[in-house]
């Protein structure tokens, strides 16, 4: 049984703004979901391209990589100067620190928020083999949120380069060097050689800066991806 799908889609129901945005998902069922762009100021937005991954909840193998996917309900809210999170563990036993992808998957309170994750008890270090902490993320935009929300998270082995059913894929974790929007775009090379621009899914995995942020792609070619927070 195929447990995972990866797509690229155009989403175009908003109009133009230059503000930083995050992606919000809701009403995920067995065959569909709803998705939108959102920014902290609630401003109208420009149409953009969103990369997304769909994976059944559970533990799977993708080629040589082990991967697991879960949904988690929480009302824990982190924000500037208050980087707290709920401690979670994996179903798998990872021999190396995994990549953890995380995504807001509900709209119980429509006010903007996103998600964040780091090593349990350490906001400035990424998840390790023992687990991680996760929460809603208000950055500098707010200090309260009126309802619990559902976060989807995926943990997959790091530093895997493989081909599955003819499709090249890889997992990487960047160096601790990605800074904010005003500091530019930080480019990282792929391990694979791609004939067309690949789909990339990214999440921020620590919070060195006390003000907060989230992962945003700012460049993508056949050989590298650019990120800032």
Steps between C-alpha positions, in 0.01 A plus 500: 500500500637841411512705817624830364442750221684822412354772281552855383198723449405862424279667756348828383197619695669803659631829355833674528709584807874484572456390865656174618254212496447154641286212378188383684321169441157392624233232445744227396304185415584173325483661155522881531602799709476879498803727492568874513774756539484725804711776655501644853349830393206342320592686182396389150757273338651428164430170322790264555620141456476266798688171529321241709541141612216261584582198714281254687532517875727223624850357454636412156809427292581718200784324326775469761350774721263451792229763534207561732208742493266613777242762594518673836245730668637778719417842641862565601603831345856626463584859412776759523683452829293192597623201297319210662386169352343162570744210522434220248678173417517284187357158427818414310850467643719740299873432489570861392312820576199514265352778293168609654245672274207675669184670373190666646202285394196672652318832511322488836605859569546672160745752646848449355742259655749246368712225663849451634714212627838446664685261727304434818594761760735686265355755257840558335570136406322278242308179578716202594453124512320522836216720376412867468271775624227661290243777539302769325715797401388864523851650457467877560142519373300391806517358851170309511293266285134424574492125431701181473624409151617184324863476392609240247859382534724264305835362617735346242859385508753770420764487224320247281557504123293239319278412202150360565295375204717705267470821704814661647467633852724615781480628858730765640527724801674833442782641705405738781536799269156600367400849612201727453335654195699825521832313502459348153449156351716207617565243226571130552603250232312177433676163517307360202519626143152605384395554139221737606441714807406255779232538766649606835326491838667690786441575869698700753645275773629739765453857618832677556345845463270591788254688275402191302443401138412211270654338193447679167647398162651792310675323209472166323691356204595152378814510717413691820233645724506836676350555845448773755292526817 
